Amino acid sequence: MEYLKQNKFSAGDPLPKETELAEYLGVSRNIVREALSRLRMLGIVESKKRKGMILTEPDLLSGVERVLDPDILGDEAMKNLFELRLVLEVGMGDLIFARLKEEDIDKLENIAQREAKDPRTTSLKVRLSYEIEFHSRLYEMSGNETLKRFQQMLLPVFNYMMEVEAKLEKKPEKGNIDHFDLIETLKTGTPTQFRENMREHLTPHYKRL
Amino acid sequence: MEYLKQNKFSAGDPLPKETELAEYLGVSRNIVREALSRLRMLGIVESKKRKGMILTEPDLLSGVERVLDPDILGDEAMKNLFELRLVLEVGMGDLIFARLKEEDIDKLENIAQREAKDPRTTSLKVRLSYEIEFHSRLYEMSGNETLKRFQQMLLPVFNYMMEVEAKLEKKPEKGNIDHFDLIETLKTGTPTQFRENMREHLTPHYKRL
């Protein structure tokens, strides 16, 4: 990493060969190979056919994605992530309003209408699948790539929380604000109203803080 | 990873030796060595003296930390991260209120008073250092480990944004809510008021969305 920074490598640049790197850095080829393997893991370099190794725009979240597995993460980490989700969804109102398009509203309405008509929503699993679909769309609408990726990664956390909730004796109550109310807020309200309505919508989860 | 999951390894368990793993998996020792190197990189396994390799509670953010370098990340990624910061700080009001302690208020007041008395705050750099100190404390107060770690990682993004702002011809205006107002909100207000005051405090940044 130091070598790449000092020599001002940037995205797309080819890297020197392993033997050359070993010579520049005064280390064995095995060390170079292990270092390159780690940089590949972090998404900082990639192997291209015929071109050898090149420096890539690193993918900030690729490392997170690989460890974000409820089987491997402990309960504490899962709880932290679930809280983070609550923080993000209440906080992202301004981004959503700044980038709001007519077609986004249509897509949200489509989800809420399918949910309202679905007879299977007595099942927690079915309800949760609509919840995930609706909220995922909001992350999309934020227009922020890091947020969107993060939501994708949080899906296993959602599933984990579903299993936890299914085991609770006292099922979480519903909030006073449903998906139709949130859509109405996006159509005629302000980011402030959206924040407060989203907070209300998520009340069952906030109660367990 | 599949092998570890299928055999229900959990945090603290020692891993089989390289030669044994190679045999179980029917691959060469070099492949096993590279795989272990990657798992170490992701914080899923670690080497312990005398004990060999053990499975650790993976550190969700260690991969992010290593690539979060403004020299390496592009402008778009930095912009996304800066937006994420705005979302988090507006959204984390409920966590802060749920875990608020007297001594946290004292610490915030100490920062705001030092800032108010400091003659060097005509300099953007000095102002920013107080801004970072104050806001970092809020992340601490959220009591959420993932958020705290994330704030630590965002520090290079702050510094980068400072450099960007220093180059702007039109310097960002100050919001109508300062650090003393935010402290007052924590003492006598509600999470809703905190969200709206934080949003107002961050207005100069939101204007550039």
GROMACS .gro file of C-alpha atoms in nm:
model
  418
    1MET     CA    1   0.000   0.000   0.000
    2GLU     CA    2   0.280   0.241   0.093
    3TYR     CA    3   0.459   0.159  -0.231
    4LEU     CA    4   0.143   0.223  -0.436
    5LYS     CA    5   0.071   0.551  -0.259
    6GLN     CA    6   0.428   0.681  -0.274
    7ASN     CA    7   0.448   0.606  -0.642
    8LYS     CA    8   0.110   0.770  -0.705
    9PHE     CA    9  -0.056   0.471  -0.865
   10SER     CA   10  -0.419   0.537  -0.951
   11ALA     CA   11  -0.721   0.334  -1.065
   12GLY     CA   12  -0.653   0.142  -1.387
   13ASP     CA   13  -0.272   0.148  -1.364
   14PRO     CA   14  -0.099  -0.186  -1.421
   15LEU     CA   15   0.119  -0.312  -1.134
   16PRO     CA   16   0.481  -0.421  -1.178
   17LYS     CA   17   0.540  -0.796  -1.200
   18GLU     CA   18   0.580  -0.998  -0.880
   19THR     CA   19   0.952  -1.041  -0.936
   20GLU     CA   20   0.997  -0.667  -0.993
   21LEU     CA   21   0.796  -0.579  -0.682
   22ALA     CA   22   1.000  -0.823  -0.476
   23GLU     CA   23   1.317  -0.655  -0.598
   24TYR     CA   24   1.194  -0.294  -0.540
   25LEU     CA   25   1.076  -0.377  -0.190
   26GLY     CA   26   1.364  -0.603  -0.095
   27VAL     CA   27   1.140  -0.891   0.011
   28SER     CA   28   1.079  -1.248  -0.107
   29ARG     CA   29   0.832  -1.334  -0.383
   30ASN     CA   30   0.620  -1.523  -0.129
   31ILE     CA   31   0.574  -1.204   0.071
   32VAL     CA   32   0.478  -1.013  -0.242
   33ARG     CA   33   0.234  -1.285  -0.339
   34GLU     CA   34   0.066  -1.279   0.004
   35ALA     CA   35   0.045  -0.899  -0.002
   36LEU     CA   36  -0.113  -0.904  -0.349
   37SER     CA   37  -0.358  -1.170  -0.237
   38ARG     CA   38  -0.467  -0.942   0.048
   39LEU     CA   39  -0.498  -0.639  -0.177
   40ARG     CA   40  -0.714  -0.847  -0.411
   41MET     CA   41  -0.927  -0.945  -0.113
   42LEU     CA   42  -0.977  -0.577  -0.028
   43GLY     CA   43  -1.067  -0.501  -0.388
   44ILE     CA   44  -0.766  -0.271  -0.434
   45VAL     CA   45  -0.607  -0.472  -0.715
   46GLU     CA   46  -0.759  -0.712  -0.961
   47SER     CA   47  -0.624  -0.958  -1.216
   48LYS     CA   48  -0.711  -0.881  -1.578
   49LYS     CA   49  -0.665  -1.128  -1.860
   50ARG     CA   50  -0.353  -1.047  -2.065
   51LYS     CA   51  -0.294  -0.729  -1.861
   52GLY     CA   52  -0.182  -0.889  -1.534
   53MET     CA   53  -0.265  -0.708  -1.212
   54ILE     CA   54  -0.412  -0.359  -1.219
   55LEU     CA   55  -0.506  -0.111  -0.949
   56THR     CA   56  -0.884  -0.075  -0.914
   57GLU     CA   57  -1.107   0.183  -0.755
   58PRO     CA   58  -1.141  -0.002  -0.424
   59ASP     CA   59  -1.478  -0.130  -0.326
   60LEU     CA   60  -1.536   0.011   0.019
   61LEU     CA   61  -1.785  -0.247   0.127
   62SER     CA   62  -1.658  -0.570  -0.026
   63GLY     CA   63  -1.483  -0.670   0.296
   64VAL     CA   64  -1.796  -0.605   0.501
   65GLU     CA   65  -2.007  -0.810   0.263
   66ARG     CA   66  -1.794  -1.117   0.307
   67VAL     CA   67  -1.814  -1.126   0.686
   68LEU     CA   68  -2.176  -1.014   0.715
   69ASP     CA   69  -2.317  -1.356   0.783
   70PRO     CA   70  -2.543  -1.410   1.085
   71ASP     CA   71  -2.389  -1.756   1.134
   72ILE     CA   72  -2.053  -1.593   1.187
   73LEU     CA   73  -2.136  -1.254   1.339
   74GLY     CA   74  -2.231  -1.261   1.705
   75ASP     CA   75  -2.560  -1.133   1.851
   76GLU     CA   76  -2.403  -0.806   1.964
   77ALA     CA   77  -2.282  -0.724   1.612
   78MET     CA   78  -2.624  -0.810   1.470
   79LYS     CA   79  -2.793  -0.583   1.722
   80ASN     CA   80  -2.558  -0.298   1.633
   81LEU     CA   81  -2.634  -0.343   1.265
   82PHE     CA   82  -3.006  -0.349   1.322
   83GLU     CA   83  -2.981  -0.022   1.517
   84LEU     CA   84  -2.777   0.123   1.236
   85ARG     CA   85  -3.061   0.042   1.000
   86LEU     CA   86  -3.304   0.238   1.222
   87VAL     CA   87  -3.067   0.537   1.225
   88LEU     CA   88  -3.022   0.532   0.846
   89GLU     CA   89  -3.391   0.509   0.760
   90VAL     CA   90  -3.489   0.793   0.990
   91GLY     CA   91  -3.194   1.002   0.874
   92MET     CA   92  -3.216   0.965   0.497
   93GLY     CA   93  -3.525   1.179   0.437
   94ASP     CA   94  -3.337   1.471   0.286
   95LEU     CA   95  -3.152   1.254   0.035
   96ILE     CA   96  -3.479   1.092  -0.076
   97PHE     CA   97  -3.657   1.426  -0.120
   98ALA     CA   98  -3.359   1.580  -0.304
   99ARG     CA   99  -3.372   1.299  -0.563
  100LEU     CA  100  -3.743   1.213  -0.572
  101LYS     CA  101  -3.890   1.105  -0.908
  102GLU     CA  102  -4.251   1.039  -1.008
  103GLU     CA  103  -4.171   0.679  -1.102
  104ASP     CA  104  -4.030   0.610  -0.754
  105ILE     CA  105  -4.368   0.695  -0.602
  106ASP     CA  106  -4.536   0.462  -0.853
  107LYS     CA  107  -4.308   0.178  -0.754
  108LEU     CA  108  -4.373   0.232  -0.382
  109GLU     CA  109  -4.750   0.242  -0.446
  110ASN     CA  110  -4.728  -0.081  -0.638
  111ILE     CA  111  -4.559  -0.253  -0.344
  112ALA     CA  112  -4.804  -0.113  -0.086
  113GLN     CA  113  -5.106  -0.215  -0.297
  114ARG     CA  114  -4.981  -0.569  -0.349
  115GLU     CA  115  -4.920  -0.590   0.025
  116ALA     CA  116  -5.271  -0.463   0.108
  117LYS     CA  117  -5.437  -0.721  -0.120
  118ASP     CA  118  -5.225  -1.018  -0.021
  119PRO     CA  119  -5.423  -1.264   0.195
  120ARG     CA  120  -5.101  -1.427   0.319
  121THR     CA  121  -4.996  -1.126   0.531
  122THR     CA  122  -5.114  -1.304   0.845
  123SER     CA  123  -4.775  -1.476   0.816
  124LEU     CA  124  -4.486  -1.281   0.965
  125LYS     CA  125  -4.261  -1.405   0.688
  126VAL     CA  126  -4.484  -1.264   0.414
  127ARG     CA  127  -4.527  -0.933   0.599
  128LEU     CA  128  -4.154  -0.906   0.636
  129SER     CA  129  -4.093  -0.970   0.267
  130TYR     CA  130  -4.311  -0.665   0.181
  131GLU     CA  131  -4.140  -0.464   0.452
  132ILE     CA  132  -3.802  -0.545   0.300
  133GLU     CA  133  -3.917  -0.471  -0.055
  134PHE     CA  134  -4.063  -0.133   0.044
  135HIS     CA  135  -3.768  -0.022   0.254
  136SER     CA  136  -3.511  -0.144  -0.001
  137ARG     CA  137  -3.678   0.083  -0.256
  138LEU     CA  138  -3.629   0.381  -0.021
  139TYR     CA  139  -3.254   0.308  -0.002
  140GLU     CA  140  -3.251   0.298  -0.385
  141MET     CA  141  -3.423   0.636  -0.389
  142SER     CA  142  -3.155   0.791  -0.167
  143GLY     CA  143  -2.931   0.792  -0.477
  144ASN     CA  144  -2.634   0.714  -0.255
  145GLU     CA  145  -2.436   0.410  -0.373
  146THR     CA  146  -2.289   0.335  -0.031
  147LEU     CA  147  -2.634   0.337   0.128
  148LYS     CA  148  -2.775   0.114  -0.146
  149ARG     CA  149  -2.496  -0.141  -0.108
  150PHE     CA  150  -2.534  -0.129   0.265
  151GLN     CA  151  -2.903  -0.214   0.240
  152GLN     CA  152  -2.820  -0.515   0.022
  153MET     CA  153  -2.579  -0.632   0.286
  154LEU     CA  154  -2.831  -0.584   0.564
  155LEU     CA  155  -3.072  -0.838   0.416
  156PRO     CA  156  -2.930  -1.127   0.622
  157VAL     CA  157  -2.973  -0.906   0.930
  158PHE     CA  158  -3.340  -0.858   0.846
  159ASN     CA  159  -3.386  -1.232   0.815
  160TYR     CA  160  -3.209  -1.288   1.142
  161MET     CA  161  -3.430  -1.032   1.318
  162MET     CA  162  -3.735  -1.202   1.169
  163GLU     CA  163  -3.633  -1.529   1.330
  164VAL     CA  164  -3.573  -1.352   1.661
  165GLU     CA  165  -3.916  -1.184   1.646
  166ALA     CA  166  -4.089  -1.507   1.549
  167LYS     CA  167  -3.964  -1.659   1.874
  168LEU     CA  168  -4.085  -1.372   2.094
  169GLU     CA  169  -4.391  -1.448   2.303
  170LYS     CA  170  -4.519  -1.094   2.270
  171LYS     CA  171  -4.518  -1.009   1.902
  172PRO     CA  172  -4.415  -0.651   1.816
  173GLU     CA  173  -4.712  -0.419   1.766
  174LYS     CA  174  -4.755  -0.227   1.446
  175GLY     CA  175  -4.673   0.143   1.437
  176ASN     CA  176  -4.942   0.401   1.364
  177ILE     CA  177  -4.788   0.490   1.029
  178ASP     CA  178  -4.808   0.239   0.746
  179HIS     CA  179  -4.652   0.229   0.400
  180PHE     CA  180  -4.940   0.427   0.243
  181ASP     CA  181  -4.884   0.704   0.499
  182LEU     CA  182  -4.514   0.716   0.412
  183ILE     CA  183  -4.596   0.744   0.040
  184GLU     CA  184  -4.840   1.028   0.112
  185THR     CA  185  -4.566   1.206   0.307
  186LEU     CA  186  -4.330   1.177   0.012
  187LYS     CA  187  -4.598   1.315  -0.222
  188THR     CA  188  -4.717   1.611  -0.017
  189GLY     CA  189  -4.490   1.642   0.288
  190THR     CA  190  -4.143   1.761   0.386
  191PRO     CA  191  -3.821   1.581   0.485
  192THR     CA  192  -3.900   1.670   0.848
  193GLN     CA  193  -4.242   1.504   0.830
  194PHE     CA  194  -4.089   1.205   0.657
  195ARG     CA  195  -3.834   1.165   0.937
  196GLU     CA  196  -4.101   1.176   1.205
  197ASN     CA  197  -4.336   0.943   1.021
  198MET     CA  198  -4.057   0.696   0.952
  199ARG     CA  199  -3.963   0.711   1.320
  200GLU     CA  200  -4.325   0.635   1.408
  201HIS     CA  201  -4.339   0.354   1.151
  202LEU     CA  202  -4.033   0.195   1.312
  203THR     CA  203  -4.165   0.236   1.669
  204PRO     CA  204  -4.200  -0.139   1.738
  205HIS     CA  205  -3.826  -0.176   1.674
  206TYR     CA  206  -3.727   0.138   1.866
  207LYS     CA  207  -3.919   0.007   2.169
  208ARG     CA  208  -3.661  -0.268   2.200
  209LEU     CA  209  -3.358  -0.033   2.214
  210MET     CA  210  -1.581  -2.040   0.482
  211GLU     CA  211  -1.816  -2.320   0.374
  212TYR     CA  212  -1.606  -2.571   0.565
  213LEU     CA  213  -1.616  -2.357   0.880
  214LYS     CA  214  -1.990  -2.300   0.857
  215GLN     CA  215  -2.078  -2.662   0.779
  216ASN     CA  216  -1.872  -2.784   1.070
  217LYS     CA  217  -2.026  -2.523   1.302
  218PHE     CA  218  -1.703  -2.359   1.408
  219SER     CA  219  -1.762  -2.065   1.638
  220ALA     CA  220  -1.554  -1.780   1.784
  221GLY     CA  221  -1.252  -1.905   1.980
  222ASP     CA  222  -1.237  -2.250   1.821
  223PRO     CA  223  -0.893  -2.360   1.701
  224LEU     CA  224  -0.865  -2.447   1.331
  225PRO     CA  225  -0.720  -2.773   1.200
  226LYS     CA  226  -0.359  -2.758   1.078
  227GLU     CA  227  -0.287  -2.652   0.721
  228THR     CA  228  -0.197  -3.007   0.620
  229GLU     CA  229  -0.517  -3.142   0.771
  230LEU     CA  230  -0.730  -2.875   0.602
  231ALA     CA  231  -0.565  -2.950   0.269
  232GLU     CA  232  -0.650  -3.315   0.312
  233TYR     CA  233  -1.014  -3.258   0.421
  234LEU     CA  234  -1.077  -3.020   0.134
  235GLY     CA  235  -0.878  -3.212  -0.128
  236VAL     CA  236  -0.670  -2.909  -0.229
  237SER     CA  237  -0.303  -2.816  -0.215
  238ARG     CA  238  -0.139  -2.658   0.089
  239ASN     CA  239  -0.076  -2.343  -0.115
  240ILE     CA  240  -0.449  -2.302  -0.173
  241VAL     CA  241  -0.518  -2.352   0.198
  242ARG     CA  242  -0.249  -2.100   0.284
  243GLU     CA  243  -0.394  -1.837   0.050
  244ALA     CA  244  -0.747  -1.897   0.182
  245LEU     CA  245  -0.626  -1.859   0.542
  246SER     CA  246  -0.441  -1.542   0.451
  247ARG     CA  247  -0.765  -1.397   0.315
  248LEU     CA  248  -0.966  -1.503   0.619
  249ARG     CA  249  -0.703  -1.336   0.838
  250MET     CA  250  -0.741  -1.023   0.628
  251LEU     CA  251  -1.116  -1.026   0.685
  252GLY     CA  252  -1.062  -1.072   1.058
  253ILE     CA  253  -1.233  -1.413   1.059
  254VAL     CA  254  -0.930  -1.608   1.180
  255GLU     CA  255  -0.627  -1.497   1.376
  256SER     CA  256  -0.294  -1.653   1.471
  257LYS     CA  257  -0.240  -1.701   1.844
  258LYS     CA  258   0.097  -1.782   1.994
  259ARG     CA  259   0.125  -2.152   2.083
  260LYS     CA  260  -0.240  -2.209   1.985
  261GLY     CA  261  -0.207  -2.176   1.608
  262MET     CA  262  -0.500  -2.031   1.415
  263ILE     CA  263  -0.832  -1.971   1.586
  264LEU     CA  264  -1.168  -1.850   1.462
  265THR     CA  265  -1.243  -1.497   1.584
  266GLU     CA  266  -1.557  -1.292   1.609
  267PRO     CA  267  -1.512  -1.117   1.275
  268ASP     CA  268  -1.455  -0.748   1.273
  269LEU     CA  269  -1.718  -0.613   1.039
  270LEU     CA  270  -1.539  -0.295   0.955
  271SER     CA  271  -1.173  -0.393   0.937
  272GLY     CA  272  -1.189  -0.433   0.559
  273VAL     CA  273  -1.349  -0.091   0.518
  274GLU     CA  274  -1.088   0.071   0.739
  275ARG     CA  275  -0.804  -0.050   0.522
  276VAL     CA  276  -0.937   0.094   0.197
  277LEU     CA  277  -1.081   0.414   0.343
  278ASP     CA  278  -0.801   0.638   0.226
  279PRO     CA  279  -0.882   0.954   0.031
  280ASP     CA  280  -0.568   0.899  -0.179
  281ILE     CA  281  -0.713   0.573  -0.299
  282LEU     CA  282  -1.089   0.628  -0.292
  283GLY     CA  283  -1.227   0.836  -0.577
  284ASP     CA  284  -1.425   1.159  -0.542
  285GLU     CA  285  -1.757   0.983  -0.593
  286ALA     CA  286  -1.691   0.740  -0.306
  287MET     CA  287  -1.587   1.029  -0.082
  288LYS     CA  288  -1.905   1.220  -0.166
  289ASN     CA  289  -2.115   0.913  -0.085
  290LEU     CA  290  -1.943   0.876   0.249
  291PHE     CA  291  -1.988   1.239   0.337
  292GLU     CA  292  -2.361   1.209   0.263
  293LEU     CA  293  -2.374   0.900   0.477
  294ARG     CA  294  -2.234   1.103   0.763
  295LEU     CA  295  -2.517   1.358   0.724
  296VAL     CA  296  -2.775   1.078   0.729
  297LEU     CA  297  -2.625   0.918   1.039
  298GLU     CA  298  -2.601   1.235   1.244
  299VAL     CA  299  -2.958   1.340   1.173
  300GLY     CA  300  -3.084   0.987   1.230
  301MET     CA  301  -2.909   0.895   1.554
  302GLY     CA  302  -3.110   1.116   1.792
  303ASP     CA  303  -3.308   0.831   1.946
  304LEU     CA  304  -2.998   0.626   2.026
  305ILE     CA  305  -2.834   0.926   2.193
  306PHE     CA  306  -3.140   1.006   2.405
  307ALA     CA  307  -3.189   0.641   2.503
  308ARG     CA  308  -2.834   0.627   2.642
  309LEU     CA  309  -2.780   0.985   2.760
  310LYS     CA  310  -2.565   1.036   3.073
  311GLU     CA  311  -2.495   1.351   3.274
  312GLU     CA  312  -2.121   1.324   3.210
  313ASP     CA  313  -2.176   1.319   2.832
  314ILE     CA  314  -2.340   1.662   2.854
  315ASP     CA  315  -2.043   1.787   3.060
  316LYS     CA  316  -1.800   1.666   2.797
  317LEU     CA  317  -1.993   1.834   2.516
  318GLU     CA  318  -2.010   2.159   2.714
  319ASN     CA  319  -1.637   2.146   2.771
  320ILE     CA  320  -1.574   2.121   2.397
  321ALA     CA  321  -1.820   2.400   2.309
  322GLN     CA  322  -1.671   2.633   2.573
  323ARG     CA  323  -1.314   2.574   2.458
  324GLU     CA  324  -1.430   2.643   2.102
  325ALA     CA  325  -1.608   2.967   2.202
  326LYS     CA  326  -1.296   3.101   2.381
  327ASP     CA  327  -1.042   3.000   2.118
  328PRO     CA  328  -0.910   3.305   1.925
  329ARG     CA  329  -0.783   3.081   1.646
  330THR     CA  330  -1.131   2.990   1.519
  331THR     CA  331  -1.096   3.235   1.231
  332SER     CA  332  -0.900   2.949   1.076
  333LEU     CA  333  -1.112   2.688   0.899
  334LYS     CA  334  -0.875   2.418   1.017
  335VAL     CA  335  -0.920   2.508   1.385
  336ARG     CA  336  -1.297   2.537   1.348
  337LEU     CA  337  -1.306   2.197   1.183
  338SER     CA  338  -1.104   2.037   1.462
  339TYR     CA  339  -1.370   2.146   1.715
  340GLU     CA  340  -1.645   2.033   1.481
  341ILE     CA  341  -1.486   1.689   1.460
  342GLU     CA  342  -1.431   1.667   1.836
  343PHE     CA  343  -1.792   1.762   1.912
  344HIS     CA  344  -1.950   1.533   1.656
  345SER     CA  345  -1.723   1.239   1.742
  346ARG     CA  346  -1.849   1.264   2.098
  347LEU     CA  347  -2.208   1.231   1.972
  348TYR     CA  348  -2.119   0.906   1.793
  349GLU     CA  349  -1.966   0.783   2.120
  350MET     CA  350  -2.290   0.872   2.297
  351SER     CA  351  -2.495   0.661   2.054
  352GLY     CA  352  -2.361   0.356   2.238
  353ASN     CA  353  -2.351   0.167   1.911
  354GLU     CA  354  -2.010   0.010   1.842
  355THR     CA  355  -2.057  -0.001   1.466
  356LEU     CA  356  -2.145   0.369   1.457
  357LYS     CA  357  -1.847   0.458   1.677
  358ARG     CA  358  -1.605   0.264   1.460
  359PHE     CA  359  -1.758   0.417   1.152
  360GLN     CA  360  -1.699   0.768   1.285
  361GLN     CA  361  -1.332   0.684   1.347
  362MET     CA  362  -1.304   0.573   0.989
  363LEU     CA  363  -1.473   0.882   0.857
  364LEU     CA  364  -1.203   1.111   0.993
  365PRO     CA  365  -1.004   1.108   0.668
  366VAL     CA  366  -1.326   1.201   0.485
  367PHE     CA  367  -1.368   1.502   0.712
  368ASN     CA  368  -1.015   1.613   0.637
  369TYR     CA  369  -1.071   1.568   0.267
  370MET     CA  370  -1.391   1.772   0.278
  371MET     CA  371  -1.204   2.044   0.467
  372GLU     CA  372  -0.954   2.068   0.185
  373VAL     CA  373  -1.235   2.083  -0.070
  374GLU     CA  374  -1.413   2.358   0.126
  375ALA     CA  375  -1.092   2.556   0.172
  376LYS     CA  376  -1.062   2.576  -0.207
  377LEU     CA  377  -1.420   2.697  -0.264
  378GLU     CA  378  -1.453   3.064  -0.356
  379LYS     CA  379  -1.779   3.096  -0.169
  380LYS     CA  380  -1.718   2.961   0.180
  381PRO     CA  381  -2.008   2.765   0.331
  382GLU     CA  382  -2.227   2.973   0.561
  383LYS     CA  383  -2.286   2.870   0.918
  384GLY     CA  384  -2.619   2.715   1.016
  385ASN     CA  385  -2.851   2.886   1.265
  386ILE     CA  386  -2.796   2.617   1.526
  387ASP     CA  387  -2.459   2.596   1.700
  388HIS     CA  388  -2.307   2.344   1.939
  389PHE     CA  389  -2.454   2.518   2.247
  390ASP     CA  390  -2.802   2.490   2.093
  391LEU     CA  391  -2.750   2.119   2.033
  392ILE     CA  392  -2.643   2.069   2.396
  393GLU     CA  393  -2.951   2.258   2.517
  394THR     CA  394  -3.167   2.030   2.302
  395LEU     CA  395  -3.010   1.724   2.461
  396LYS     CA  396  -3.071   1.867   2.809
  397THR     CA  397  -3.431   1.981   2.770
  398GLY     CA  398  -3.557   1.862   2.431
  399THR     CA  399  -3.675   1.548   2.254
  400PRO     CA  400  -3.523   1.320   1.989
  401THR     CA  401  -3.747   1.491   1.731
  402GLN     CA  402  -3.614   1.836   1.823
  403PHE     CA  403  -3.262   1.699   1.819
  404ARG     CA  404  -3.307   1.563   1.466
  405GLU     CA  405  -3.441   1.893   1.338
  406ASN     CA  406  -3.174   2.101   1.512
  407MET     CA  407  -2.898   1.872   1.387
  408ARG     CA  408  -3.043   1.901   1.036
  409GLU     CA  409  -3.034   2.280   1.070
  410HIS     CA  410  -2.679   2.268   1.209
  411LEU     CA  411  -2.568   2.071   0.903
  412THR     CA  412  -2.751   2.298   0.656
  413PRO     CA  413  -2.432   2.431   0.488
  414HIS     CA  414  -2.345   2.073   0.392
  415TYR     CA  415  -2.700   1.978   0.289
  416LYS     CA  416  -2.706   2.279   0.056
  417ARG     CA  417  -2.443   2.108  -0.157
  418LEU     CA  418  -2.641   1.784  -0.207
   0.00000   0.00000   0.00000
